[in-house]
Coordinates of C-alpha atoms in Angstrom, one line a residue:
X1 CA -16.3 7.5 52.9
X2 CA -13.6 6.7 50.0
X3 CA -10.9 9.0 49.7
X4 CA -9.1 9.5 46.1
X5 CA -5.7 11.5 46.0
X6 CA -5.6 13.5 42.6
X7 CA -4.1 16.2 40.8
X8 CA -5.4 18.2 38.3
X9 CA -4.5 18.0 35.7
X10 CA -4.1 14.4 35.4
X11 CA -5.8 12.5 32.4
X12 CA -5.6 9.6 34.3
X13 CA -7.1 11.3 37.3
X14 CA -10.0 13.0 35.1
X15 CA -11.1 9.0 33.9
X16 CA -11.5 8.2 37.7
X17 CA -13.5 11.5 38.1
X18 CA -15.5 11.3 35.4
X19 CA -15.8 7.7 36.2
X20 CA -17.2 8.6 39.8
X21 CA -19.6 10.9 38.4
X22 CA -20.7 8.4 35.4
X23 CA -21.2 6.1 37.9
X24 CA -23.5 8.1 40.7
X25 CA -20.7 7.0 43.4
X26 CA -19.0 11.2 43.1
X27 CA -21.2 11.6 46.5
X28 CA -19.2 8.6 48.4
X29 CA -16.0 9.8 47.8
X30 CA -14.0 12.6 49.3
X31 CA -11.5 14.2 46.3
X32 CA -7.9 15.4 48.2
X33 CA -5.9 17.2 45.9
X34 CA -1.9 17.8 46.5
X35 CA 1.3 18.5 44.6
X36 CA 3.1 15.9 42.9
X37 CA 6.0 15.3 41.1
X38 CA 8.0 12.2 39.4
X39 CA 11.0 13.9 40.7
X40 CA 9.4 14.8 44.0
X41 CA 6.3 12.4 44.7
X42 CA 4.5 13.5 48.3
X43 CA 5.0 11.4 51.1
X44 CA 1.5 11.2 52.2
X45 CA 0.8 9.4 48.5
X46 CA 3.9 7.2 48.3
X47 CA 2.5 5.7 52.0
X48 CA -0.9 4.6 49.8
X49 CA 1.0 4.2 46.6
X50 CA 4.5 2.8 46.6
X51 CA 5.0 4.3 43.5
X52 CA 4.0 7.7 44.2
X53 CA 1.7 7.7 41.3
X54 CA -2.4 9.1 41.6
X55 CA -4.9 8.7 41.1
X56 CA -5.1 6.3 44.4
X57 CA -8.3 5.7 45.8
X58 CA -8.8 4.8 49.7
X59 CA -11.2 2.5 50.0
X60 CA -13.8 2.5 53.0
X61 CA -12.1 -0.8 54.4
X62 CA -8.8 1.6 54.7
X63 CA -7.6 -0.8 51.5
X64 CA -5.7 1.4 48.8
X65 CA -6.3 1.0 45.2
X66 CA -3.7 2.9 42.8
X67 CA -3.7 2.7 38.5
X68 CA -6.5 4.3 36.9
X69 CA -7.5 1.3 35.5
X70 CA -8.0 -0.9 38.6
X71 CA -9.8 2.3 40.2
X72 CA -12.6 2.2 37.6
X73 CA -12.9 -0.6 37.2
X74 CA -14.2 -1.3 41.2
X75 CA -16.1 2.0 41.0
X76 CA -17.9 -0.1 37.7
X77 CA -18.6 -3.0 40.5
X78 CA -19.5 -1.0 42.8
X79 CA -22.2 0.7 41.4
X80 CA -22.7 -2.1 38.9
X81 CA -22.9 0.8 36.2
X82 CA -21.9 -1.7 33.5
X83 CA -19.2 0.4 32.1
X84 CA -17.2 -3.2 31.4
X85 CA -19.8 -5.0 30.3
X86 CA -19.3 -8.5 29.8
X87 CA -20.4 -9.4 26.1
X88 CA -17.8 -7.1 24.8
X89 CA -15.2 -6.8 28.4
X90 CA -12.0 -7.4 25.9
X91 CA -13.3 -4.8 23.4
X92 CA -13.7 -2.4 26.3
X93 CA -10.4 -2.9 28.0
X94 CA -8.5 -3.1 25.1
X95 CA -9.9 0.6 23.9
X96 CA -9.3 1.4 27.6
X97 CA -5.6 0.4 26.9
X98 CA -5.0 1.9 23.6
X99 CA -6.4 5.0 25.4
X100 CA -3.7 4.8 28.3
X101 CA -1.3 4.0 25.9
X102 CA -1.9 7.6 24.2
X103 CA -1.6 9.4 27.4
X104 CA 1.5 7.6 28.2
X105 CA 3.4 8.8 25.3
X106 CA 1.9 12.3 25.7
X107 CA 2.9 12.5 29.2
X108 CA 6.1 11.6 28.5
X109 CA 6.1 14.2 25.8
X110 CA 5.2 16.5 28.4
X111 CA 8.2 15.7 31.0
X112 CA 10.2 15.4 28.7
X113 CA 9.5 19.0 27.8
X114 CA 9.7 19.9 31.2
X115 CA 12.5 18.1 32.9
X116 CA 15.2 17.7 30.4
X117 CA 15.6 21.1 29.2
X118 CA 18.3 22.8 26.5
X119 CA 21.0 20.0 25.4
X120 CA 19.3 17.4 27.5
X121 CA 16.0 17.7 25.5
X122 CA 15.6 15.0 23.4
X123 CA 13.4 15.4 20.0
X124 CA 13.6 12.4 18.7
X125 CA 12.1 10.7 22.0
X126 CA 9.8 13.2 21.6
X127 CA 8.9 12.5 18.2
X128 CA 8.8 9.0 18.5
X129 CA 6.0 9.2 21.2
X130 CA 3.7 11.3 18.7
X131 CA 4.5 8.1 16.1
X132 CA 2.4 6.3 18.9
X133 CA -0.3 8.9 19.6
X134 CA -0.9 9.4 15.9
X135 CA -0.8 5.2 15.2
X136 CA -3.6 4.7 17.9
X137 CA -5.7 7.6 16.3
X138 CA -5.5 6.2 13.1
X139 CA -6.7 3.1 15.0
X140 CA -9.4 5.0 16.3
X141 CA -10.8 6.5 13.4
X142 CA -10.5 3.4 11.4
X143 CA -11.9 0.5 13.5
X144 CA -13.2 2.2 16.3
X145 CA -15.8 4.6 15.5
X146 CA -19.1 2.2 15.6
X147 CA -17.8 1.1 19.8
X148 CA -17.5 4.7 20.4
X149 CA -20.6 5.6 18.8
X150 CA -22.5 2.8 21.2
X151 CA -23.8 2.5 24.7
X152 CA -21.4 4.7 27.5
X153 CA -18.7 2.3 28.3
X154 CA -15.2 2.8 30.1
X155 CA -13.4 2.6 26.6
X156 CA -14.7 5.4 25.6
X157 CA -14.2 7.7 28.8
X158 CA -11.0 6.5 28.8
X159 CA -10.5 8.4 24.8
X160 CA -12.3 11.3 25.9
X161 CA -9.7 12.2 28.3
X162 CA -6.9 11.1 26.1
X163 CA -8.2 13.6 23.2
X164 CA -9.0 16.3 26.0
X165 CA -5.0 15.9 27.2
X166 CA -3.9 16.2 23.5
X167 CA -5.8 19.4 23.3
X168 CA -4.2 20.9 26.5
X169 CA -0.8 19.7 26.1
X170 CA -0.6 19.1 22.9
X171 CA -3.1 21.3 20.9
X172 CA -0.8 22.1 18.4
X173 CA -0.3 19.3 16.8
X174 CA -3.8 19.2 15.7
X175 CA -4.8 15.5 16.7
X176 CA -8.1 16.4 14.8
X177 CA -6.3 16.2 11.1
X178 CA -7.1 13.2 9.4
X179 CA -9.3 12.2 11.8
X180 CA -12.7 13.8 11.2
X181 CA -15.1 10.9 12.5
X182 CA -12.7 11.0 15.9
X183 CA -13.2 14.8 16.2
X184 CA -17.0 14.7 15.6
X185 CA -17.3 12.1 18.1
X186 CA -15.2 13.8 20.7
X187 CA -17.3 16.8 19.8
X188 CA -20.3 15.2 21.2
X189 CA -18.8 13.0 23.8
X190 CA -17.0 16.6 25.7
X191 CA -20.3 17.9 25.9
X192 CA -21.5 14.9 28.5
X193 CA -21.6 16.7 32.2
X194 CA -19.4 14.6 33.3
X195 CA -16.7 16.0 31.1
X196 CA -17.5 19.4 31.7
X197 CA -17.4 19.7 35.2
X198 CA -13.6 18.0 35.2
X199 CA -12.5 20.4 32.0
X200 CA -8.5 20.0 33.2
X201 CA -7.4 23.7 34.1
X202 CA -3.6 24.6 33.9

């Protein structure tokens, strides 16, 4: 059985669950959960994942696999799922990236919220990250809509959990202004089971 190391409550983590259940493999896989930390990674994940990063997913050869990306993207061989299909693979990944991008500058939002406290804190880092977030919705709402509004694909699992990370970490800048094709999508799209059952908490 596969073994993937997560944490809730990791976007990045949530793409390879939702993934897993999208997929029919969430039955082949055994989920361990543990604490983390950039400045205090565990040891049992930085033996499967030099860079002490999850998700990481053990494969049944004993083979590790680490970067949200690479990890769906073998669960989509795997199970042949077609969630990179191949008359429209570059569309796909690059949403899949634009996506990744998103939660990058959110996470680092985040930490930089909670590891650089009083003078260290840095607002114009911070504000600079939104500038990225809110370029890549505009994106999405402006050339994006009819690929999300087609056939299930990784591109557009990997925006659900970006928009679902906004709303936990960053609800209050309101992501959903401006945007009302976005929001109406994600509407829909957060109702899938597979979102629901991996609803971050905390």
């Amino acid at each position: 059985m596969m073994k993937l190391y997560k944490l809730s409550p990791s976007p990045y983590v949530r793409k390879v669950h939702v993934t897993l259940i999208e997929t029919g493999l969430i039955d082949q896989v055994e989920l361990i959960s543990g604490a983390n930390s950039p400045l205090d990674p565990d040891p049992a994940l930085t033996a499967l994942n030099p860079l002490g990063k999850i998700p990481a997913l053990v494969r049944d050869d004993g083979g590790t696999l680490y970067d949200s990306r690479v990890i769906c993207r073998y669960l989509d061989h795997v199970a042949g799922a077609g969630l990179y299909p191949e008359t429209r693979v570059w569309d796909v990944l690059t949403l899949e990236a634009t996506a990744d991008g998103m939660l990058d500058a959110a996470l680092a939002m985040t930490y930089e919220a909670r590891f650089r406290e009083g003078e260290k804190f840095w607002p114009e880092w911070v504000e600079a990250q939104w500038v990225k977030i809110a370029r890549a919705l505009a994106a999405l709402e402006g050339r994006w809509m009819s690929h999300l509004a087609g056939p299930l694909d990784a591109g557009q699992i990997a925006v659900g959990c970006a928009l679902g990370y906004l709303d936990l970490r960053h609800d209050a800048r309101g992501w959903r202004n401006g945007h009302p094709s976005l929001a109406r999508w994600y509407e829909g799209f957060a109702a899938r089971p597979s979102m629901q059952e991996t609803v971050p908490k905390g």
